[in-house]
CSV table of C-alpha atoms and ligand atoms in Angstrom, one decimal:
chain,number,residue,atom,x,y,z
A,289,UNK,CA,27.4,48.9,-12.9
A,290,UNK,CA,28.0,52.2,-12.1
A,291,UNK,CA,29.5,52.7,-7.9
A,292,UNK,CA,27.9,55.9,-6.4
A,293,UNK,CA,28.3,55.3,-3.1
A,294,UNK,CA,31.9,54.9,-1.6
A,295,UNK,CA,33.0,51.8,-0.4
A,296,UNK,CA,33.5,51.5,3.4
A,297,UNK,CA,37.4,51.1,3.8
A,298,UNK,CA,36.6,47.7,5.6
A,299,UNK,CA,35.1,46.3,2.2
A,300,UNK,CA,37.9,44.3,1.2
A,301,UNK,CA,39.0,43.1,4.1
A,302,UNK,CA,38.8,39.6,3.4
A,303,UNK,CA,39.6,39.5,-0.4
A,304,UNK,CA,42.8,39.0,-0.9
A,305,UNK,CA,45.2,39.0,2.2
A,306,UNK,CA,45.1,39.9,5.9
A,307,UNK,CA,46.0,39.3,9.5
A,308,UNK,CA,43.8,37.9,11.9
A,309,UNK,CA,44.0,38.9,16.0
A,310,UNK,CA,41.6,36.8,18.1
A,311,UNK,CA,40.8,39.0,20.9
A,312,UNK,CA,39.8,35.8,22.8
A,313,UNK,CA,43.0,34.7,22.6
A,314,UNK,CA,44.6,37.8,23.7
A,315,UNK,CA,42.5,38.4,26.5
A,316,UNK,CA,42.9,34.7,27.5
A,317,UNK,CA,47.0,35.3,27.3
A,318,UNK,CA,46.3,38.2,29.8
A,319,UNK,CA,44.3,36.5,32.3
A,320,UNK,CA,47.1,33.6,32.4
A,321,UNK,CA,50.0,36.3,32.6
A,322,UNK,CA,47.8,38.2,35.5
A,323,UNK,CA,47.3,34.9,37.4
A,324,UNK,CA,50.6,33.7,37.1
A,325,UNK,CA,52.1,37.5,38.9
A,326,UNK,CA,49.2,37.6,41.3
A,327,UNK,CA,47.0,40.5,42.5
A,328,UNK,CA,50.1,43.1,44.0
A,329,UNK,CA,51.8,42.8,40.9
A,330,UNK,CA,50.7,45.2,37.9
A,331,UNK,CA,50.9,43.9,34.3
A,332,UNK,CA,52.0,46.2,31.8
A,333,UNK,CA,51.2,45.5,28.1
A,334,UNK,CA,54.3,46.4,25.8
A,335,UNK,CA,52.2,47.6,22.4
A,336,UNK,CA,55.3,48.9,20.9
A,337,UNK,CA,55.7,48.8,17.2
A,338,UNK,CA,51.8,48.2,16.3
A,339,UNK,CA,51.4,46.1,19.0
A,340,UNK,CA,54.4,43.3,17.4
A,341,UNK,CA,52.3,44.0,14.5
A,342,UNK,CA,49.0,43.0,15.7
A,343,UNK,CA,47.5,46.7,15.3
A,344,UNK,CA,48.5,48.7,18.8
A,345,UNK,CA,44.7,50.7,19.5
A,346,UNK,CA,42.3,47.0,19.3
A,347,UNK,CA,45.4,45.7,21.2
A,348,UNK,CA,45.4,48.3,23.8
A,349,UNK,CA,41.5,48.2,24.1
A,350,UNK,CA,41.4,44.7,24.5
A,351,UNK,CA,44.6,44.3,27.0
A,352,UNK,CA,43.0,47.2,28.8
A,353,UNK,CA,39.6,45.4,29.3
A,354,UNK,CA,41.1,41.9,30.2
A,355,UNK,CA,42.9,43.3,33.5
A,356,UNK,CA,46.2,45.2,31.9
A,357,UNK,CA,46.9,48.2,34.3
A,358,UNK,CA,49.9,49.7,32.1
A,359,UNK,CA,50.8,50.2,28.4
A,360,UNK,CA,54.1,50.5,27.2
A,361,UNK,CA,55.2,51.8,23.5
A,362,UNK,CA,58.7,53.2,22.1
A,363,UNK,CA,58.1,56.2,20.6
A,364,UNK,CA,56.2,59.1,21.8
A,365,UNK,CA,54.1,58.8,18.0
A,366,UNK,CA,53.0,55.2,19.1
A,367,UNK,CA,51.6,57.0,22.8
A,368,UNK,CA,49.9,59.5,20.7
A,369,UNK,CA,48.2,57.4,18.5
A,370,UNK,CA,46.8,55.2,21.7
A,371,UNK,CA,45.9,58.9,22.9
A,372,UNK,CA,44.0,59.7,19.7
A,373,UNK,CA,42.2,56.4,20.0
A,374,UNK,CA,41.0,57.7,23.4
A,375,UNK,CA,42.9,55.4,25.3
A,376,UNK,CA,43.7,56.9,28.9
A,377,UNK,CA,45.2,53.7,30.7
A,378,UNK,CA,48.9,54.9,31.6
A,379,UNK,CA,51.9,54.6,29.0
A,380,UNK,CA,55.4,54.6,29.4
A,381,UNK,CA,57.3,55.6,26.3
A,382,UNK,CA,60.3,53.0,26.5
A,383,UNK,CA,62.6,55.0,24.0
A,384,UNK,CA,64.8,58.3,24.9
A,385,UNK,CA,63.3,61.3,24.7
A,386,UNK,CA,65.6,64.8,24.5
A,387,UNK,CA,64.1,67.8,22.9
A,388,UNK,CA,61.5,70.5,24.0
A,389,UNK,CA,58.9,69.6,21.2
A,390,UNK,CA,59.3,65.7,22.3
A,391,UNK,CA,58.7,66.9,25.7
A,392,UNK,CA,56.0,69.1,24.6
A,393,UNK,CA,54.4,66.2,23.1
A,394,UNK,CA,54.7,64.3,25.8
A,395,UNK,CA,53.0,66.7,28.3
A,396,UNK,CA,50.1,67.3,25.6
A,397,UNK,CA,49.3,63.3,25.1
A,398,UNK,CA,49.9,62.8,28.9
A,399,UNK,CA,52.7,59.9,27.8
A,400,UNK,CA,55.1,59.2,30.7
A,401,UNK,CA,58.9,59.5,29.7
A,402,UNK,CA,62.0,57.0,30.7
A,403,UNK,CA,64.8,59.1,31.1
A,404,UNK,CA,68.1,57.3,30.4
A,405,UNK,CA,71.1,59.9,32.0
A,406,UNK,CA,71.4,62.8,34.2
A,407,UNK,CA,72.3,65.0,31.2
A,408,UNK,CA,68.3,63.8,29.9
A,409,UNK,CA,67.0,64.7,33.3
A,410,UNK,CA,68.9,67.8,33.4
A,411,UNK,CA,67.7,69.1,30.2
A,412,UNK,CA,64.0,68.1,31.4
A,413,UNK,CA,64.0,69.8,34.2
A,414,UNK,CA,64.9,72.7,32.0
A,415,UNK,CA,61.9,72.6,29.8
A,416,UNK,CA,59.7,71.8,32.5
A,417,UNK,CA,60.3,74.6,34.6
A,418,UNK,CA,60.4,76.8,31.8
A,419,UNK,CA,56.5,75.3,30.9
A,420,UNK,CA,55.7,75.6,34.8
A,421,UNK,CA,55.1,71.9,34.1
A,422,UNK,CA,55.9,68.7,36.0
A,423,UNK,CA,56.1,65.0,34.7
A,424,UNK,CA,55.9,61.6,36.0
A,425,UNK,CA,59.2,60.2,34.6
A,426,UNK,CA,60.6,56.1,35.0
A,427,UNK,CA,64.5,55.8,35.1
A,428,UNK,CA,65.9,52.8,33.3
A,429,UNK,CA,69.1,51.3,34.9
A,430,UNK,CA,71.5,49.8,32.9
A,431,UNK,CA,72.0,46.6,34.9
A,432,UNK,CA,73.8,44.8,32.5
A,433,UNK,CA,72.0,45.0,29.0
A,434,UNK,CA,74.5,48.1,28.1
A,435,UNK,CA,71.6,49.5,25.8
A,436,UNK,CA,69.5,53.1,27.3
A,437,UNK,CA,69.8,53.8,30.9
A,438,UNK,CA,72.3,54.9,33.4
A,439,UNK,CA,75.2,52.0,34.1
A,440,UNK,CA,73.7,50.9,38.1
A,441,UNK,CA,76.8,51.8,39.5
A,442,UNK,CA,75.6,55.8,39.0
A,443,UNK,CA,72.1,55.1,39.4
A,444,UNK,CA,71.1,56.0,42.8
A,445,UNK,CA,73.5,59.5,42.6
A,446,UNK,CA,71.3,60.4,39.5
A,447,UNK,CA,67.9,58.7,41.2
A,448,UNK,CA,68.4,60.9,44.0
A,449,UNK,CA,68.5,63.9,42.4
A,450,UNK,CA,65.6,63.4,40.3
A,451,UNK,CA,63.6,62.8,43.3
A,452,UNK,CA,64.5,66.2,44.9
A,453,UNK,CA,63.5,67.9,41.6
A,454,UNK,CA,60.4,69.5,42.1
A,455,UNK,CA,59.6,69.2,38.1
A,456,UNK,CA,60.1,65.6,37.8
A,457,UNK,CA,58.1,63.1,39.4
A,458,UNK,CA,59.7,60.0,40.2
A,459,UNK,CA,57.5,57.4,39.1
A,460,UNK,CA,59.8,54.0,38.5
A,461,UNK,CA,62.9,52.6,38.2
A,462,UNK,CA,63.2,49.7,35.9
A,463,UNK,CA,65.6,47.7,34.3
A,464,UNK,CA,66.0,45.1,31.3
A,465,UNK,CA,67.3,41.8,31.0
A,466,UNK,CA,70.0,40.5,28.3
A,467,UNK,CA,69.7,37.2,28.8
A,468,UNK,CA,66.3,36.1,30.2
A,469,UNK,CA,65.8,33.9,27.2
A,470,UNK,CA,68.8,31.8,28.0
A,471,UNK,CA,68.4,28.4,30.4
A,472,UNK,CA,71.2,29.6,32.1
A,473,UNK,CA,70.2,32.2,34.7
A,474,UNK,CA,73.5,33.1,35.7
A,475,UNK,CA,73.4,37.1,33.9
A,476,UNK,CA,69.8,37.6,35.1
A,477,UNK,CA,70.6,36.4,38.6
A,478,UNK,CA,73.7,39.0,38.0
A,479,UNK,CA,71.5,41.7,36.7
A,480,UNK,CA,68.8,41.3,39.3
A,481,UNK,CA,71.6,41.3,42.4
A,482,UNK,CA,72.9,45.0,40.7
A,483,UNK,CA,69.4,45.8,40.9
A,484,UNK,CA,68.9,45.2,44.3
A,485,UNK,CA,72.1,47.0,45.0
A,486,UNK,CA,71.0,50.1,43.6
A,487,UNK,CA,67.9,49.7,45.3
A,488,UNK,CA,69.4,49.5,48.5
A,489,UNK,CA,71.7,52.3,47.9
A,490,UNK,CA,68.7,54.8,47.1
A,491,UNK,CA,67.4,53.5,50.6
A,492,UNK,CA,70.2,54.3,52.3
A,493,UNK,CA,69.9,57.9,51.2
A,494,UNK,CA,66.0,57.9,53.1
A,495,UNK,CA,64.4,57.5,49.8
A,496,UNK,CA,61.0,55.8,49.3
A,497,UNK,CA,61.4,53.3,46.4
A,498,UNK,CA,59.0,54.0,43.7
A,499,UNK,CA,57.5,51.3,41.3
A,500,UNK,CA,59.9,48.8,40.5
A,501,UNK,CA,59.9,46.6,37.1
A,502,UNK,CA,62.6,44.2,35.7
A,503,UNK,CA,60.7,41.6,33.9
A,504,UNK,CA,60.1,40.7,30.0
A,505,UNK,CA,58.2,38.1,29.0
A,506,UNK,CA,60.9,35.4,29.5
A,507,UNK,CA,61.8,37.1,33.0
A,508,UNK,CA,58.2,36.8,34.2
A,509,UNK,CA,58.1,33.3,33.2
A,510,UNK,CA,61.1,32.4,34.9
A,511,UNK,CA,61.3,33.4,38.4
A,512,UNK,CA,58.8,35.2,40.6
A,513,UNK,CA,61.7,36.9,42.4
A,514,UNK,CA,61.9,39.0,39.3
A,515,UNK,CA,58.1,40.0,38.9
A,516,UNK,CA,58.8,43.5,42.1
A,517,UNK,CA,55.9,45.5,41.3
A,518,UNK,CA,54.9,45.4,38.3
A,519,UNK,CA,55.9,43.2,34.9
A,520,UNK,CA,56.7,44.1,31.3
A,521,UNK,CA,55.0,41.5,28.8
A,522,UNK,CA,55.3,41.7,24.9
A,523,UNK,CA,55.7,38.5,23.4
A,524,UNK,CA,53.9,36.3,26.2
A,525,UNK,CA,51.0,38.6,25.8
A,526,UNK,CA,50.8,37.5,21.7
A,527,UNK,CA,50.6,33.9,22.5
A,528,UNK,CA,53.9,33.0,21.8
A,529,UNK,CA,56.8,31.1,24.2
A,530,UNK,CA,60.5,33.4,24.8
A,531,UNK,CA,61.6,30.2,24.6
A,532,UNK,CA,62.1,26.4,24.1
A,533,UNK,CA,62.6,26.1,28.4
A,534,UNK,CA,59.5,28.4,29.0
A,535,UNK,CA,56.9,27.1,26.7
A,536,UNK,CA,55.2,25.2,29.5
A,537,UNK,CA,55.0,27.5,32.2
A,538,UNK,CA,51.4,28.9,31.1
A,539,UNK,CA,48.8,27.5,28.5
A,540,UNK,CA,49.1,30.6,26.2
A,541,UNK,CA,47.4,31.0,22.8
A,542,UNK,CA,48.9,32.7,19.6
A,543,UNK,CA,46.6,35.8,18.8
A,544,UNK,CA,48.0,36.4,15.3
A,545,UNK,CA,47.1,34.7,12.1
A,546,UNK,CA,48.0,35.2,8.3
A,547,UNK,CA,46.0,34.3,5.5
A,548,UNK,CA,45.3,34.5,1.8
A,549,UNK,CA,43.0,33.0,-0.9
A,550,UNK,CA,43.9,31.2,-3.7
A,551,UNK,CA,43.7,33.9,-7.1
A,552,UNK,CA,43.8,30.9,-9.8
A,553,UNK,CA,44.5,27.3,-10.3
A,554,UNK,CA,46.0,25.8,-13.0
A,555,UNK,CA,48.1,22.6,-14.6
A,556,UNK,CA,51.7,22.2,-15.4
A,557,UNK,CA,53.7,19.5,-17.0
A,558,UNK,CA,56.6,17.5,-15.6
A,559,UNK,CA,60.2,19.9,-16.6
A,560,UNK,CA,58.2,23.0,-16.5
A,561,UNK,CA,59.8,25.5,-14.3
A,562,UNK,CA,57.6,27.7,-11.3
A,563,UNK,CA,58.6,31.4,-10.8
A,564,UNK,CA,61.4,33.9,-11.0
A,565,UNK,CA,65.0,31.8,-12.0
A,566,UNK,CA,62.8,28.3,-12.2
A,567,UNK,CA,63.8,27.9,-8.5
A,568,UNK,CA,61.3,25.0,-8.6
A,569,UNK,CA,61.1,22.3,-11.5
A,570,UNK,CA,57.9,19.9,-11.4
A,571,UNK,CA,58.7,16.3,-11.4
A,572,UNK,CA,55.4,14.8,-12.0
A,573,UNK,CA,51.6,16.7,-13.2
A,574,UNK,CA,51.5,18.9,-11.0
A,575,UNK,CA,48.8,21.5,-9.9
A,576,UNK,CA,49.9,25.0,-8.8
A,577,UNK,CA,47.7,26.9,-6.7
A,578,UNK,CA,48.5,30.9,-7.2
A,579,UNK,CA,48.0,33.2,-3.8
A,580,UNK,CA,47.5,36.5,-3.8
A,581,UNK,CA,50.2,37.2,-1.1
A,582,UNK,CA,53.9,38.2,-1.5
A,583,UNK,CA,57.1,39.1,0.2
A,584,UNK,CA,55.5,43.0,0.2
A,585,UNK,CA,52.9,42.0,2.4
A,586,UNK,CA,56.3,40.8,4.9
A,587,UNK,CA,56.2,36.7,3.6
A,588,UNK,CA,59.7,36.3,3.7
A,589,UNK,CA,61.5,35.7,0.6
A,590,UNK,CA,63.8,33.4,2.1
A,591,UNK,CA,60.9,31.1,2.5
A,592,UNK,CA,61.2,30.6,-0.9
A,593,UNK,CA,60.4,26.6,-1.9
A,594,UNK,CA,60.5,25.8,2.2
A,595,UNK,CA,57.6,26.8,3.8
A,596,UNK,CA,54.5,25.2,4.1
A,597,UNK,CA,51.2,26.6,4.5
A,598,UNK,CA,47.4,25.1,5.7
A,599,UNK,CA,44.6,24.8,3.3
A,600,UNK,CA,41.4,22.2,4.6
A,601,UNK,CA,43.8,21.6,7.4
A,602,UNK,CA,46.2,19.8,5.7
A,603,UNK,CA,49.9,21.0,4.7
A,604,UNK,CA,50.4,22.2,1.4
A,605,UNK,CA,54.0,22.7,0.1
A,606,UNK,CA,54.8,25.9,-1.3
A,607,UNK,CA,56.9,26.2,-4.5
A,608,UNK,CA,59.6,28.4,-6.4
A,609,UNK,CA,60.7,31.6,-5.6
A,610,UNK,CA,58.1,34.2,-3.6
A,611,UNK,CA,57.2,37.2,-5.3
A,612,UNK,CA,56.6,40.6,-4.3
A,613,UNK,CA,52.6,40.0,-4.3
A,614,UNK,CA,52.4,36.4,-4.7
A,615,UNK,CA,53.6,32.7,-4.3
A,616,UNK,CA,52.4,29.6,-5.6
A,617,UNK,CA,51.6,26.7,-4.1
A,618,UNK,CA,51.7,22.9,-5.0
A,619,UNK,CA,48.1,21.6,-4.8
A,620,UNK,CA,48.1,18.0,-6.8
A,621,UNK,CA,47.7,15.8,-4.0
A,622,UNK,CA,44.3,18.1,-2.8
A,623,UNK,CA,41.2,17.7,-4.4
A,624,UNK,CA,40.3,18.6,-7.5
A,625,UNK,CA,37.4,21.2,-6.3
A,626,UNK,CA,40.3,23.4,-5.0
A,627,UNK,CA,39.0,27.1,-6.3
A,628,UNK,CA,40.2,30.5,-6.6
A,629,UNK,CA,38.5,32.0,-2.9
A,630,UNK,CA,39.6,29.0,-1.1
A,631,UNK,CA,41.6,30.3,2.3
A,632,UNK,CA,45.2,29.8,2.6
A,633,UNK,CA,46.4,29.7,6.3
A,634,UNK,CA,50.5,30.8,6.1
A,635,UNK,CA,50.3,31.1,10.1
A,636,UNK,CA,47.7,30.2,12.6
A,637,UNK,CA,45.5,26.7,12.9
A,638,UNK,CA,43.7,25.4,10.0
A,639,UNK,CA,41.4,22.2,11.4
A,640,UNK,CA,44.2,20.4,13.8
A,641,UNK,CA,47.2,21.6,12.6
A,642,UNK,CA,49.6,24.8,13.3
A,643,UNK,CA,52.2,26.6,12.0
A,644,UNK,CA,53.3,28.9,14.3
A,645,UNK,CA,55.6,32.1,14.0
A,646,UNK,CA,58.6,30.1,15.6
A,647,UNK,CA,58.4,27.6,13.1
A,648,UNK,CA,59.4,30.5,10.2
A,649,UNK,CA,61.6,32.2,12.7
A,650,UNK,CA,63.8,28.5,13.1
A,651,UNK,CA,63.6,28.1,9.0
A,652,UNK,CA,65.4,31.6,8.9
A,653,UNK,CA,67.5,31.7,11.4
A,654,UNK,CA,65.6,34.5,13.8
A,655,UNK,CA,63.4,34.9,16.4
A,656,UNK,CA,59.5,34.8,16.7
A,657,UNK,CA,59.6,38.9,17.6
A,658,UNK,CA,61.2,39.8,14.3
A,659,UNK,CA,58.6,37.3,12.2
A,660,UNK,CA,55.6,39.2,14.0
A,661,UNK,CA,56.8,43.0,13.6
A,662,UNK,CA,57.4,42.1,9.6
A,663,UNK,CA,54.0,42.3,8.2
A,664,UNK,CA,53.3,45.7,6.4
A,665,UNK,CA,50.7,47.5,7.0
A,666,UNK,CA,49.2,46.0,3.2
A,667,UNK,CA,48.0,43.7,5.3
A,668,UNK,CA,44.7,45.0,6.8
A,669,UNK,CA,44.3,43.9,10.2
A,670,UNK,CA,40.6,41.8,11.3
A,671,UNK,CA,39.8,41.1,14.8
A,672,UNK,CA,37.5,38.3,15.0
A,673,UNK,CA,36.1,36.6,18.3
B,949,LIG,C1,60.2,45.2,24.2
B,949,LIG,C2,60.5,45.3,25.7
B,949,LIG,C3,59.8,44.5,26.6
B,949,LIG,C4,58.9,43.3,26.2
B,949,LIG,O1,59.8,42.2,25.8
B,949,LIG,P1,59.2,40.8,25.5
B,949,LIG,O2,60.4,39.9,25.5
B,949,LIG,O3,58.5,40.9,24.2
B,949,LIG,O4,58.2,40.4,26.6
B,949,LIG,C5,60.0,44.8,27.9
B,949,LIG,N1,60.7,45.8,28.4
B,949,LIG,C6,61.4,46.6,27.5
B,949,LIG,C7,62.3,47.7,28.0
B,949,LIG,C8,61.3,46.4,26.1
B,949,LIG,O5,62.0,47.1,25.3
């Protein structure tokens, strides 16, 4: 048959591999978060890195729609994209910023900078008197984490002479917690007192406090006293718990899934060995299912004969070493109308079971954030509900 027409890019979608985002779920995970801060307390959606990975513009436009006041990326590329996309909520770029064409950029996608030192604020200034230009601009206090921002003990100094800059327009001061994933709230109660003290320093000099924000995910869902005026949610907004200790504070749903169909089925004898270095030996006739997904689409290799995945809702043991497009499965004990097509669920809920993205981030020894950033962008990216 001869193709005259080109295929619309969304035409394989669901062929082979992808990643599902349930923008019910999402926009249920925002409507908890907004509830839980209450009405004088802003949310701000951190979309940084494709949105974890879930794809940052249908994040964005979803967030946005659901009650989300504020979006937050790292790089001033990510704020562009949003801005291509015809996004106009606000965005804070989290990352530093130093050069004239960053700041350029930032003035022509209307992106709002953090600025991390005076020597940063100096050089903006610079640029945007030279452009007869001013900016809204969020300085990050180092309260403790000892990554960007100034350490608190200079903060108000430097927060007082961005005010009085005619160019820069003090928008926020925020910091970041180390430790707000921890039971122990003794470094966040720690971090939030230096806080405090810088605030009340900046008052002292007969400034009016900005914005204020302190809060991840973890920090929003442990103490109100943390929320100030607005809150900074990334992981909480995806479905997924910070932690053990905070995984009943707020009914949230995972938003991402990843799935595959089975490419071919076939037979193998007791001895025979499955994949790369025979990793796996059958002990008994076994049936091996082969999926068309691999540690290139971001299915870690280190998964290799211990993860499990969902198909009909039942768990399904996966076998020998991944491959860089595919891994096998062990299907004897399903039945025996199992077909190439059939949906493989590696993450989400297949009929009453789960596997979720702690579950792989336990098996190897990380955490959830890491297991949602890793899937490449192979993977196309279907929004359903
Ligand atoms: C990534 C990030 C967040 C969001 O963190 P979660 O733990 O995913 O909620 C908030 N603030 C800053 C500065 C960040 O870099």
């Amino acid at each position: 048959m001869l193709i005259t027409q080109q295929p619309p890019l969304t035409w394989l979608q669901r062929e082979r591999a992808w990643v599902e985002i349930d923008r019910a779920a999402l926009q249920h995970n925002v409507r908890q978060l907004k509830h839980w801060v209450g009405d004088r307390v802003e949310l701000m959606a951190v979309i940084k890195a494709d949105a974890y990975g879930h794809g940052a513009v249908t994040v964005a436009q979803s967030v946005l729609a659901a009650g989300a006041e504020w979006l937050a990326v790292a790089t001033i590329e990510e704020g562009g994209q949003l801005r291509e996309a015809n996004i106009t909520a606000p965005i804070l770029v989290l990352g530093a910023a130093h050069t004239p064409d960053q700041i350029k950029a930032l003035l022509h996608w209307q992106l709002q900078p953090t600025l991390c030192t005076m020597q940063q604020a100096f050089a903006f200034a610079e640029v945007l008197q030279s452009l007869g230009r001013s900016l809204p601009v969020h300085l990050n206090i180092d309260t403790g984490m000892a990554r960007l921002g100034t350490r608190w003990t200079e903060a108000a100094t430097w927060a007082q002479w961005v005010a009085r800059s005619p160019v820069l327009q003090l928008s926020s001061l925020y910091s970041h917690f180390a430790t707000a994933d921890d039971p122990d709230p003794t470094v966040m109660q720690l971090q939030h007192q230096r806080f405090q003290v810088v605030l009340q320093q900046v008052r002292s000099h007969g400034l009016p406090l900005p914005k204020l924000h302190m809060a991840n995910s973890a920090g929003i869902l442990s103490d109100r006293a943390y929320h100030f005026d607005r809150v900074r949610a990334g992981l909480a907004l995806y479905g997924l718990a910070p932690a053990p200790h905070l995984a009943d504070r707020l009914p949230l749903r995972p938003v991402l899934s990843v799935k595959a169909r089975i490419t071919q089925v076939k037979a193998i004898e007791p001895g025979e060995g499955v994949s790369y270095g025979y990793r796996y030996v059958a002990d008994r006739p076994t049936r091996v299912a082969v999926v068309g997904i691999g540690y290139a689409d971001g299915v870690p290799r280190n998964l290799s004969n211990q993860m499990q995945v969902l198909i009909r809702g039942r768990r399904v043991r996966q076998i020998g070493s991944i491959t860089m497009d595919q891994l096998m499965l062990d299907v004897t004990d399903l039945p025996e109308d199992l077909m190439p097509g059939e949906v493989v669920t590696l993450l989400g809920t297949d009929g009453g079971d789960q596997i979720r993205a702690e579950d792989w981030a336990d098996q190897l020894g990380t955490i959830s954030w890491e297991i949602l950033c890793s899937f490449k962008h192979r993977l196309p990216r279907v929004s359903v509900n």
